[in-house]
Amino acid sequence: MLLRLSTLFVRTLREDPADAEVASHRLLLRAGYIRRAAPGIYSWLPLGLRVLAKVEAIVREEMERTGAQEVHFPALLPREPFEATNRWTEYGPNLFRLTDRRDAEYLLAPTHEEMFTLLVKDLYSSYKDLPVTLFQIQTKYRDEARPRAGLIRGREFIMKDAYSFDVDDAGLDVAYQTQRDAYERIFQRLGLEYVIVAATSGAMGGSRSEEFLTPTPIGEDTFVRSPGGYSANVEAVVTLPPPAIDWTDAPVSHVESTPSTTTIASLVALANAEHPRADGVAWTAADTLKNVVLALVFPDGSREVVVVGLPGDREVDLRRLGAAVAPAEAEPANDADFAKAPHLVKGYIGPGVIGRANTGSETATRYFLDPRIVDGTRWITGANEVGKHVFDLVAGRDFVGDEAIEAAEVRPGDPAPDGSGPLELARGIEIGHIFQLGRKYAEALGLKVLDVNGKRVTVTMGSYGIGVTRALAALAEANHDEKGLAWPVHVAPAHVHVVATGKDAAVFEAAESIAQTLSTRGIEVLYDDRPRVSPGVKFADAELLGVPLVVVVGRGLAEGVIEVRPRIGGTSEQVPVDQAADRVAELVELL
Amino acid sequence: MLLRLSTLFVRTLREDPADAEVASHRLLLRAGYIRRAAPGIYSWLPLGLRVLAKVEAIVREEMERTGAQEVHFPALLPREPFEATNRWTEYGPNLFRLTDRRDAEYLLAPTHEEMFTLLVKDLYSSYKDLPVTLFQIQTKYRDEARPRAGLIRGREFIMKDAYSFDVDDAGLDVAYQTQRDAYERIFQRLGLEYVIVAATSGAMGGSRSEEFLTPTPIGEDTFVRSPGGYSANVEAVVTLPPPAIDWTDAPVSHVESTPSTTTIASLVALANAEHPRADGVAWTAADTLKNVVLALVFPDGSREVVVVGLPGDREVDLRRLGAAVAPAEAEPANDADFAKAPHLVKGYIGPGVIGRANTGSETATRYFLDPRIVDGTRWITGANEVGKHVFDLVAGRDFVGDEAIEAAEVRPGDPAPDGSGPLELARGIEIGHIFQLGRKYAEALGLKVLDVNGKRVTVTMGSYGIGVTRALAALAEANHDEKGLAWPVHVAPAHVHVVATGKDAAVFEAAESIAQTLSTRGIEVLYDDRPRVSPGVKFADAELLGVPLVVVVGRGLAEGVIEVRPRIGGTSEQVPVDQAADRVAELVELL
């Protein structure tokens, strides 16, 4: 393969595009791999499409190696199957919905659990037909609230989604492990560093799920790791609660006047000044019980005001709370929400007036408690009156929550739930997600088969996704420097970038000859044959485009040599022109 | 490649699906190549996807051979570019429209002229950058009023669309011819018979356009051919008008009482009985001028009542009329339309009260005339009064049309417009369509480049489409018999279908060995290794699935032979089992 830059449909940009906030986005645009068509929606130019095809081919090969069979579903789907699983509603505004000329309702599919379930139901009826795993590489749609970072969070994107169907849980475990292994091979072959973390299942439902994240500071996802090997995305981290405390000798709670203490800091200062601890230790924010008013927004748009109680030294993490209340989302309460809850005295909220269990009212504001608020812990908290707090309020004795919830931020140094040591936090891009769905979809859509005893049993499923376009962006993110992209050879748009510099016809003839020779040997060549373009521009373009090996035919030719240099790392070497093709071929092998 | 039917995700159907009206649709469903997801929207199963990939690969190879470069656009596009070319409106209800969560308007693209134009405008600025031809193989959407025949007229389908960009008309001619040649190679390689016919440009705009049709009685398109080589789709046929006639000696027109003659037949009968021709020749329907009331429906939904005048022995062809009035569509006038035109006396309509030229009123009903109504021709036609017709009404003298229109049906035996003899009519499926768009899109979207003199000139464009999924259906339509599909080898899901019959372990071992040997030689094998399935079912499935060469390992094995037979045509042969792989490989080469 020989691509000539004189005719290749590409134009590089010298300036950074204004709206491109991360390197992969900026460089893919600047190098002419993609162009923006609309927010979160991109067009692919020839070089970008070549990389995409290579990423897809690796994903496809490894899927086929697991025995998964490729199919292809439409993107435009009728409402009914998604109604049956309630996802038509649960997806909320993330779903692109439309009606056809007969007013039938359709959606642009964000994922295809329903369709795969119905297809297997259509074709299969016996345990003898199972197990089966099917996959597709297909265009998906999500109407993201905040599309960002180019291909990393888009609204039209390519996914590989696979689905396994088994007659029993043991079978699902095998299928899940097979896919998990395939994912490791895929990311290894792509040259993408990855961590596997425990994850929540979100709107997908199901029991076990893990994410594949590629670590990068620009990642949208935060994950944790412990020295002992625990890893999870931050939404899935389970708090290790302290042991409960005997409250037999605890003092009776007492209300104190605490004027102008609507912040934790002012409350702690006043408490230390006016109500010091009996043991002389200073009060800290961790001794206060902060009650945060939030709104849960349900997929149908309705809102519920709730209160989350947590130690005063921690913030609520809205994504952790959101994961806990999915498919609802959580956001800070707004003025309208507060207007509907006049019993909540801002800055002085305490358990007395909230929680169904505390108030005995089935219509009271729901009260979620952080798992750290174990029985017997003593707290300073609001007394539901301006300027007053209550001290020595004992959990379990004086108040309870309606439900425990994982809503507090995770902090570096927090203990791993499995006792494997303190957690460290890092950021990453989610490039894969695997789920043990179990029977949720099969039940909703009636996918049953006859088992070995002739009994109809519900099939158990797994679903396995890779963000193909996102993985490409993650590759660009992980493989660049300040000058441009630097692709790993297996996904690069070409193996070798031949640059002819100067105006000398002999240079262009020699470069052409090398490019052709390499190409006939099966090496993919991008040849910068542009006349009247300066060497500086050509070198800058080679650095921007990121082909892994650069061959320069120029001034050295008079002495019978050309220059070969890796795009990144390694050293440049002078090679006699008559050995150029052999040496380049050798170096390509070594990439 | 070795696919085993024991695990392949496919189930054949014994019965014809109820809603499948044509063979390709019926057989692709029955053989488990596709499944219906919604009206005009299909899912691809593994065998179907294999055929699709092969069709796509042939299309891609031939596109690349022309130097066209592959890109890939989103399907979900913003309204604005389609607004600039007026296609947002002109596409009418055929366009799937939707809004995102911010109420921005989007569409699912039916074709991508706008986006390609904008992309070239984004990247290119000089005549030196041109010519360029770009293409994509991509999923398209049209909300067809009547999706039918499975993949032949779908609402989500795959198209190859290519676009050429040139600085001048001569360049466009070259690009057009290059694509036209590539199309011939593509359809030849696919093994699809085709005819190239002159076509109208429809909503696409532009000057010259041709369709590639594959002849089949179930085709939706009618085309004509003459012995001298003229060919056109029926919408594009231009009527050869008779010479004008001197009306100097023509009698004055005269109104006659013609009670109860609301049909042409009754009018002709009455005319012959009561007002015979002076020369004694009988009146025929061809002597009457029929005035047909129709409604033009514009993309915005508005309706205009118009009248088409044509010889009484011809019907209006709504598709020809529709092509002539595009982007409007034509349909018979309904009661509401007639209610708005009380001057039209049903059964007795004549030119006197219609036509802006005849009535002198700018608001009169528009009157379109068939080109056969040349000056000096004499007609019997309505007198705009119940029970009365006018005789000897002379075109040009007594009435004129507002516009000539190609709305009359084309009939076998009509003369070709180029004088190349009488036309014959046939039906076909449109598998390709090429257009010289000219400057319509470039002008609307401001695509200009500097020419050799430094002057900004508007680029001229061509667009070139192949219905990829439709071509696959056309292949199925052209390659089947009453038992099932019969694929040409280059698009078949496998080259060889190995059937093991009976229960003898030796049979399965021999069949497995042959299948493996063939597979290692690069021959694609579908192996029916299902235990406990009768030979009859296996043979029926082999016939239904349509792999071109069938190898049967069964009873003959005891005598050391297997049977090899082509799926269709040719004869079966017995081959010694130890020569089986060699002989099969030979026969595959000959397919």
Tab-separated table of C-alpha atoms in Angstrom, chain A residues 27-342:
chain	number	residue	atom	x	y	z
A	27	LEU	CA	-4.216	16.073	17.462
A	28	LEU	CA	-6.770	13.922	15.640
A	29	LEU	CA	-8.317	17.153	14.354
A	30	ARG	CA	-4.994	18.836	13.572
A	31	ALA	CA	-3.604	15.784	11.792
A	32	GLY	CA	-6.724	15.526	9.635
A	33	TYR	CA	-7.942	12.179	10.955
A	34	ILE	CA	-11.404	13.400	11.907
A	35	ARG	CA	-13.609	16.448	11.515
A	36	ARG	CA	-16.463	17.626	13.718
A	37	ALA	CA	-19.913	17.404	12.109
A	38	ALA	CA	-21.978	18.396	15.174
A	39	PRO	CA	-21.445	18.310	18.960
A	40	GLY	CA	-20.152	14.822	19.785
A	41	ILE	CA	-20.512	13.709	16.147
A	42	TYR	CA	-17.474	13.256	13.899
A	43	SER	CA	-16.603	12.475	10.304
A	44	TRP	CA	-13.686	10.190	9.503
A	45	LEU	CA	-11.092	11.180	6.925
A	46	PRO	CA	-8.959	8.611	5.078
A	47	LEU	CA	-6.129	8.371	7.630
A	48	GLY	CA	-8.540	8.177	10.558
A	49	LEU	CA	-10.587	5.541	8.825
A	50	ARG	CA	-7.468	3.430	8.267
A	51	VAL	CA	-6.654	3.466	11.982
A	52	LEU	CA	-10.272	2.726	12.824
A	53	ALA	CA	-10.303	-0.249	10.455
A	54	LYS	CA	-7.195	-1.652	12.146
A	55	VAL	CA	-8.647	-1.271	15.623
A	56	GLU	CA	-11.853	-2.932	14.449
A	57	ALA	CA	-9.930	-5.790	12.836
A	58	ILE	CA	-8.103	-6.583	16.085
A	59	VAL	CA	-11.359	-6.501	18.045
A	60	ARG	CA	-13.064	-8.716	15.450
A	61	GLU	CA	-10.240	-11.266	15.367
A	62	GLU	CA	-10.218	-11.681	19.109
A	63	MET	CA	-13.990	-11.916	19.255
A	64	GLU	CA	-13.954	-14.620	16.609
A	65	ARG	CA	-11.207	-16.426	18.459
A	66	THR	CA	-13.584	-16.811	21.424
A	67	GLY	CA	-16.110	-18.436	19.095
A	68	ALA	CA	-18.394	-15.405	19.205
A	69	GLN	CA	-20.340	-15.004	15.961
A	70	GLU	CA	-20.771	-11.690	14.221
A	71	VAL	CA	-24.183	-10.279	13.412
A	72	HIS	CA	-25.361	-6.753	12.685
A	73	PHE	CA	-28.431	-4.977	14.021
A	74	PRO	CA	-30.081	-1.800	12.851
A	75	ALA	CA	-29.444	1.424	14.741
A	76	LEU	CA	-33.019	2.574	14.175
A	77	LEU	CA	-35.244	0.433	16.368
A	78	PRO	CA	-38.890	0.374	17.364
A	79	ARG	CA	-39.896	1.423	20.857
A	80	GLU	CA	-41.634	-1.781	21.909
A	81	PRO	CA	-38.699	-3.996	22.968
A	82	PHE	CA	-37.235	-1.153	24.995
A	83	GLU	CA	-40.653	-0.586	26.542
A	84	ALA	CA	-40.737	-4.221	27.668
A	85	THR	CA	-37.519	-3.776	29.660
A	86	ASN	CA	-38.453	-0.259	30.796
A	87	ARG	CA	-35.333	1.183	29.207
A	88	TRP	CA	-37.415	3.395	26.905
A	89	THR	CA	-38.166	5.326	30.100
A	90	GLU	CA	-35.045	4.617	32.146
A	91	TYR	CA	-32.692	6.020	29.527
A	92	GLY	CA	-34.386	9.385	29.962
A	93	PRO	CA	-32.976	12.217	27.869
A	94	ASN	CA	-29.929	10.141	26.879
A	95	LEU	CA	-32.018	8.370	24.275
A	96	PHE	CA	-32.508	9.857	20.815
A	97	ARG	CA	-36.197	9.314	20.088
A	98	LEU	CA	-38.096	9.949	16.863
A	99	THR	CA	-41.333	9.125	15.114
A	100	ASP	CA	-41.748	7.889	11.573
A	101	ARG	CA	-44.245	9.160	8.980
A	102	ARG	CA	-46.947	6.986	10.547
A	103	ASP	CA	-46.192	8.318	14.035
A	104	ALA	CA	-44.719	5.028	15.178
A	105	GLU	CA	-42.082	5.621	17.857
A	106	TYR	CA	-38.443	4.729	17.275
A	107	LEU	CA	-35.103	5.218	18.960
A	108	LEU	CA	-31.471	5.241	17.930
A	109	ALA	CA	-30.073	2.344	19.900
A	110	PRO	CA	-27.545	3.107	22.655
A	111	THR	CA	-26.988	-0.649	23.140
A	112	HIS	CA	-28.746	-3.790	21.916
A	113	GLU	CA	-29.562	-6.134	24.811
A	114	GLU	CA	-33.229	-6.273	23.822
A	115	MET	CA	-32.615	-7.035	20.169
A	116	PHE	CA	-30.085	-9.786	20.845
A	117	THR	CA	-32.419	-11.338	23.404
A	118	LEU	CA	-35.290	-11.326	20.927
A	119	LEU	CA	-33.120	-12.725	18.145
A	120	VAL	CA	-31.969	-15.654	20.251
A	121	LYS	CA	-35.573	-16.201	21.313
A	122	ASP	CA	-36.548	-16.214	17.638
A	123	LEU	CA	-33.948	-18.837	16.657
A	124	TYR	CA	-33.278	-21.015	19.686
A	125	SER	CA	-35.422	-23.148	21.943
A	126	SER	CA	-33.313	-25.790	23.655
A	127	TYR	CA	-30.378	-26.056	26.046
A	128	LYS	CA	-28.675	-27.947	23.200
A	129	ASP	CA	-28.538	-24.672	21.250
A	130	LEU	CA	-26.569	-23.009	24.050
A	131	PRO	CA	-24.140	-21.596	24.906
A	132	VAL	CA	-23.867	-18.975	22.202
A	133	THR	CA	-22.115	-15.617	22.139
A	134	LEU	CA	-22.938	-13.081	19.448
A	135	PHE	CA	-21.326	-9.753	18.700
A	136	GLN	CA	-21.482	-6.797	16.369
A	137	ILE	CA	-19.339	-3.783	15.576
A	138	GLN	CA	-21.890	-1.087	15.036
A	139	THR	CA	-22.765	2.578	15.294
A	140	LYS	CA	-24.469	3.602	18.520
A	141	TYR	CA	-26.182	6.743	19.711
A	142	ARG	CA	-26.438	8.469	23.073
A	143	ASP	CA	-27.671	11.994	23.523
A	144	GLU	CA	-25.022	12.868	26.092
A	145	ALA	CA	-25.700	15.906	28.244
A	146	ARG	CA	-22.093	16.968	27.835
A	147	PRO	CA	-20.327	15.463	24.832
A	148	ARG	CA	-16.635	16.166	25.356
A	149	ALA	CA	-13.066	15.372	24.438
A	150	GLY	CA	-13.833	14.496	20.838
A	151	LEU	CA	-14.232	10.760	20.394
A	152	ILE	CA	-13.992	10.060	24.122
A	153	ARG	CA	-17.571	11.022	24.877
A	154	GLY	CA	-19.466	11.267	21.617
A	155	ARG	CA	-23.109	11.072	20.660
A	156	GLU	CA	-22.586	8.879	17.577
A	157	PHE	CA	-19.845	6.325	18.113
A	158	ILE	CA	-18.788	2.804	17.224
A	159	MET	CA	-19.071	0.019	19.744
A	160	LYS	CA	-18.302	-3.637	19.710
A	161	ASP	CA	-21.076	-5.169	21.747
A	162	ALA	CA	-21.242	-8.873	22.513
A	163	TYR	CA	-23.885	-10.895	24.345
A	164	SER	CA	-23.617	-14.370	25.826
A	165	PHE	CA	-26.519	-16.741	26.383
A	166	ASP	CA	-26.328	-19.643	28.793
A	167	VAL	CA	-28.681	-22.056	30.394
A	168	ASP	CA	-27.197	-21.678	33.880
A	169	ASP	CA	-25.009	-19.488	36.059
A	170	ALA	CA	-21.963	-21.729	35.695
A	171	GLY	CA	-22.190	-21.271	31.941
A	172	LEU	CA	-22.437	-17.509	32.339
A	173	ASP	CA	-19.319	-17.561	34.519
A	174	VAL	CA	-17.415	-19.352	31.753
A	175	ALA	CA	-18.675	-17.001	29.034
A	176	TYR	CA	-17.855	-13.974	31.177
A	177	GLN	CA	-14.342	-15.208	31.824
A	178	THR	CA	-13.832	-15.983	28.128
A	179	GLN	CA	-14.801	-12.454	27.175
A	180	ARG	CA	-12.726	-11.006	29.985
A	181	ASP	CA	-9.689	-12.887	28.665
A	182	ALA	CA	-10.416	-11.722	25.124
A	183	TYR	CA	-10.584	-8.137	26.341
A	184	GLU	CA	-7.175	-8.478	27.907
A	185	ARG	CA	-5.784	-9.787	24.607
A	186	ILE	CA	-7.474	-6.999	22.647
A	187	PHE	CA	-6.083	-4.223	24.782
A	188	GLN	CA	-2.667	-5.858	24.847
A	189	ARG	CA	-2.644	-6.122	21.059
A	190	LEU	CA	-3.824	-2.551	20.729
A	191	GLY	CA	-0.995	-1.523	23.002
A	192	LEU	CA	-3.362	0.112	25.477
A	193	GLU	CA	-2.481	-0.009	29.140
A	194	TYR	CA	-5.536	-1.094	31.130
A	195	VAL	CA	-6.775	-1.818	34.618
A	196	ILE	CA	-9.788	-3.970	35.383
A	197	VAL	CA	-11.967	-2.525	38.088
A	198	ALA	CA	-15.143	-3.621	39.817
A	199	ALA	CA	-18.034	-1.533	38.563
A	200	THR	CA	-21.687	-0.882	39.200
A	201	SER	CA	-24.198	-2.066	36.661
A	202	GLY	CA	-26.084	1.194	36.268
A	203	ALA	CA	-29.065	1.232	33.934
A	204	MET	CA	-27.906	-2.076	32.472
A	205	GLY	CA	-28.995	-4.143	35.440
A	206	GLY	CA	-27.443	-7.459	36.432
A	207	SER	CA	-25.102	-8.616	39.138
A	208	ARG	CA	-21.362	-8.626	38.505
A	209	SER	CA	-19.704	-6.095	36.270
A	210	GLU	CA	-16.180	-4.904	35.602
A	211	GLU	CA	-14.745	-2.026	33.652
A	212	PHE	CA	-11.553	-1.867	31.634
A	213	LEU	CA	-10.012	1.547	32.146
A	214	THR	CA	-6.941	2.965	30.525
A	215	PRO	CA	-5.222	5.195	33.081
A	216	THR	CA	-4.815	8.820	32.025
A	217	PRO	CA	-5.137	12.095	33.892
A	218	ILE	CA	-7.703	13.314	31.360
A	219	GLY	CA	-10.004	10.333	31.986
A	220	GLU	CA	-13.560	11.005	33.063
A	221	ASP	CA	-13.675	8.017	35.380
A	222	THR	CA	-12.029	7.845	38.763
A	223	PHE	CA	-10.918	4.487	40.055
A	224	VAL	CA	-9.173	3.200	43.155
A	225	ARG	CA	-6.436	0.655	43.726
A	226	SER	CA	-5.025	-0.833	46.905
A	227	PRO	CA	-1.571	-2.316	47.469
A	228	GLY	CA	-3.266	-5.681	48.012
A	229	GLY	CA	-4.850	-5.744	44.552
A	230	TYR	CA	-8.334	-4.352	45.118
A	231	SER	CA	-9.534	-2.139	42.270
A	232	ALA	CA	-12.874	-0.573	41.540
A	233	ASN	CA	-14.275	2.426	39.843
A	234	VAL	CA	-15.176	5.037	42.378
A	235	GLU	CA	-18.904	4.422	42.004
A	236	ALA	CA	-18.432	0.785	43.026
A	237	VAL	CA	-16.281	1.364	46.095
A	238	VAL	CA	-17.949	-0.061	49.176
A	239	THR	CA	-17.258	1.751	52.441
A	240	LEU	CA	-15.739	-0.310	55.198
A	241	PRO	CA	-17.847	0.730	58.194
A	242	PRO	CA	-16.224	1.089	61.610
A	243	PRO	CA	-17.453	-1.280	64.324
A	244	ALA	CA	-20.617	-0.288	66.210
A	245	ILE	CA	-20.137	1.312	69.658
A	246	ASP	CA	-21.886	0.469	72.884
A	247	TRP	CA	-23.962	3.502	73.826
A	248	THR	CA	-24.869	2.468	77.365
A	249	ASP	CA	-22.778	5.190	78.959
A	250	ALA	CA	-23.351	7.819	76.301
A	251	PRO	CA	-24.658	11.112	77.636
A	252	VAL	CA	-28.119	12.329	76.795
A	253	SER	CA	-28.202	14.599	73.756
A	254	HIS	CA	-28.460	18.298	74.454
A	255	VAL	CA	-29.362	21.285	72.264
A	256	GLU	CA	-27.007	24.215	72.347
A	257	SER	CA	-27.223	27.700	71.004
A	258	THR	CA	-24.840	27.992	68.013
A	259	PRO	CA	-25.634	31.269	66.319
A	260	SER	CA	-24.237	31.973	62.838
A	261	THR	CA	-22.830	28.485	62.300
A	262	THR	CA	-24.188	27.610	58.899
A	263	THR	CA	-20.818	26.173	57.838
A	264	ILE	CA	-19.032	23.162	59.278
A	265	ALA	CA	-15.924	25.247	59.999
A	266	SER	CA	-17.822	27.878	61.982
A	267	LEU	CA	-19.709	25.183	63.862
A	268	VAL	CA	-16.504	23.346	64.813
A	269	ALA	CA	-14.868	26.598	65.951
A	270	LEU	CA	-17.838	27.518	68.119
A	271	ALA	CA	-18.085	24.005	69.558
A	272	ASN	CA	-14.419	24.020	70.558
A	273	ALA	CA	-14.742	27.483	72.090
A	274	GLU	CA	-18.008	27.098	73.939
A	275	HIS	CA	-18.639	23.339	74.307
A	276	PRO	CA	-15.218	21.629	74.474
A	277	ARG	CA	-15.045	17.867	74.619
A	278	ALA	CA	-14.828	16.356	78.083
A	279	ASP	CA	-11.576	14.542	77.144
A	280	GLY	CA	-9.947	17.742	75.979
A	281	VAL	CA	-9.517	16.586	72.394
A	282	ALA	CA	-10.575	19.207	69.884
A	283	TRP	CA	-13.769	18.734	67.905
A	284	THR	CA	-13.179	18.317	64.159
A	285	ALA	CA	-15.422	18.303	61.136
A	286	ALA	CA	-15.472	14.514	61.397
A	287	ASP	CA	-17.492	14.849	64.622
A	288	THR	CA	-20.302	16.645	62.852
A	289	LEU	CA	-23.146	15.011	60.954
A	290	LYS	CA	-23.758	16.984	57.783
A	291	ASN	CA	-27.214	16.633	56.224
A	292	VAL	CA	-27.104	17.493	52.540
A	293	VAL	CA	-30.310	18.227	50.654
A	294	LEU	CA	-30.363	16.788	47.139
A	295	ALA	CA	-32.819	16.119	44.382
A	296	LEU	CA	-33.196	12.760	42.672
A	297	VAL	CA	-34.244	13.277	39.068
A	298	PHE	CA	-36.081	10.274	37.644
A	299	PRO	CA	-36.070	9.317	33.942
A	300	ASP	CA	-39.613	10.659	33.574
A	301	GLY	CA	-38.357	14.059	34.746
A	302	SER	CA	-39.969	13.943	38.193
A	303	ARG	CA	-37.908	15.099	41.194
A	304	GLU	CA	-37.712	13.858	44.763
A	305	VAL	CA	-36.047	15.868	47.529
A	306	VAL	CA	-33.900	13.645	49.759
A	307	VAL	CA	-31.339	14.195	52.502
A	308	VAL	CA	-27.991	12.433	52.725
A	309	GLY	CA	-26.356	12.354	56.162
A	310	LEU	CA	-22.557	11.967	56.221
A	311	PRO	CA	-19.583	12.968	58.374
A	312	GLY	CA	-18.931	16.700	58.045
A	313	ASP	CA	-15.407	16.187	56.695
A	314	ARG	CA	-16.635	14.491	53.531
A	315	GLU	CA	-18.418	15.827	50.487
A	316	VAL	CA	-21.206	14.086	48.627
A	317	ASP	CA	-19.926	12.576	45.335
A	318	LEU	CA	-22.838	13.053	42.957
A	319	ARG	CA	-21.642	10.291	40.631
A	320	ARG	CA	-21.452	7.777	43.484
A	321	LEU	CA	-24.875	8.865	44.676
A	322	GLY	CA	-26.162	8.701	41.085
A	323	ALA	CA	-24.870	5.150	40.702
A	324	ALA	CA	-26.605	4.211	43.954
A	325	VAL	CA	-29.977	5.593	42.885
A	326	ALA	CA	-29.834	4.658	39.137
A	327	PRO	CA	-31.750	4.978	36.892
A	328	ALA	CA	-32.434	8.239	38.753
A	329	GLU	CA	-29.722	10.893	38.708
A	330	ALA	CA	-28.770	13.114	41.639
A	331	GLU	CA	-28.202	16.839	41.640
A	332	PRO	CA	-28.023	19.598	44.250
A	333	ALA	CA	-31.441	20.764	45.415
A	334	ASN	CA	-32.534	24.007	43.783
A	335	ASP	CA	-34.678	26.814	45.196
A	336	ALA	CA	-37.879	25.162	44.012
A	337	ASP	CA	-36.901	21.957	45.784
A	338	PHE	CA	-36.260	23.843	49.053
A	339	ALA	CA	-39.547	25.691	48.678
A	340	LYS	CA	-41.292	22.321	48.702
A	341	ALA	CA	-39.504	21.312	51.943
A	342	PRO	CA	-40.055	24.221	54.382
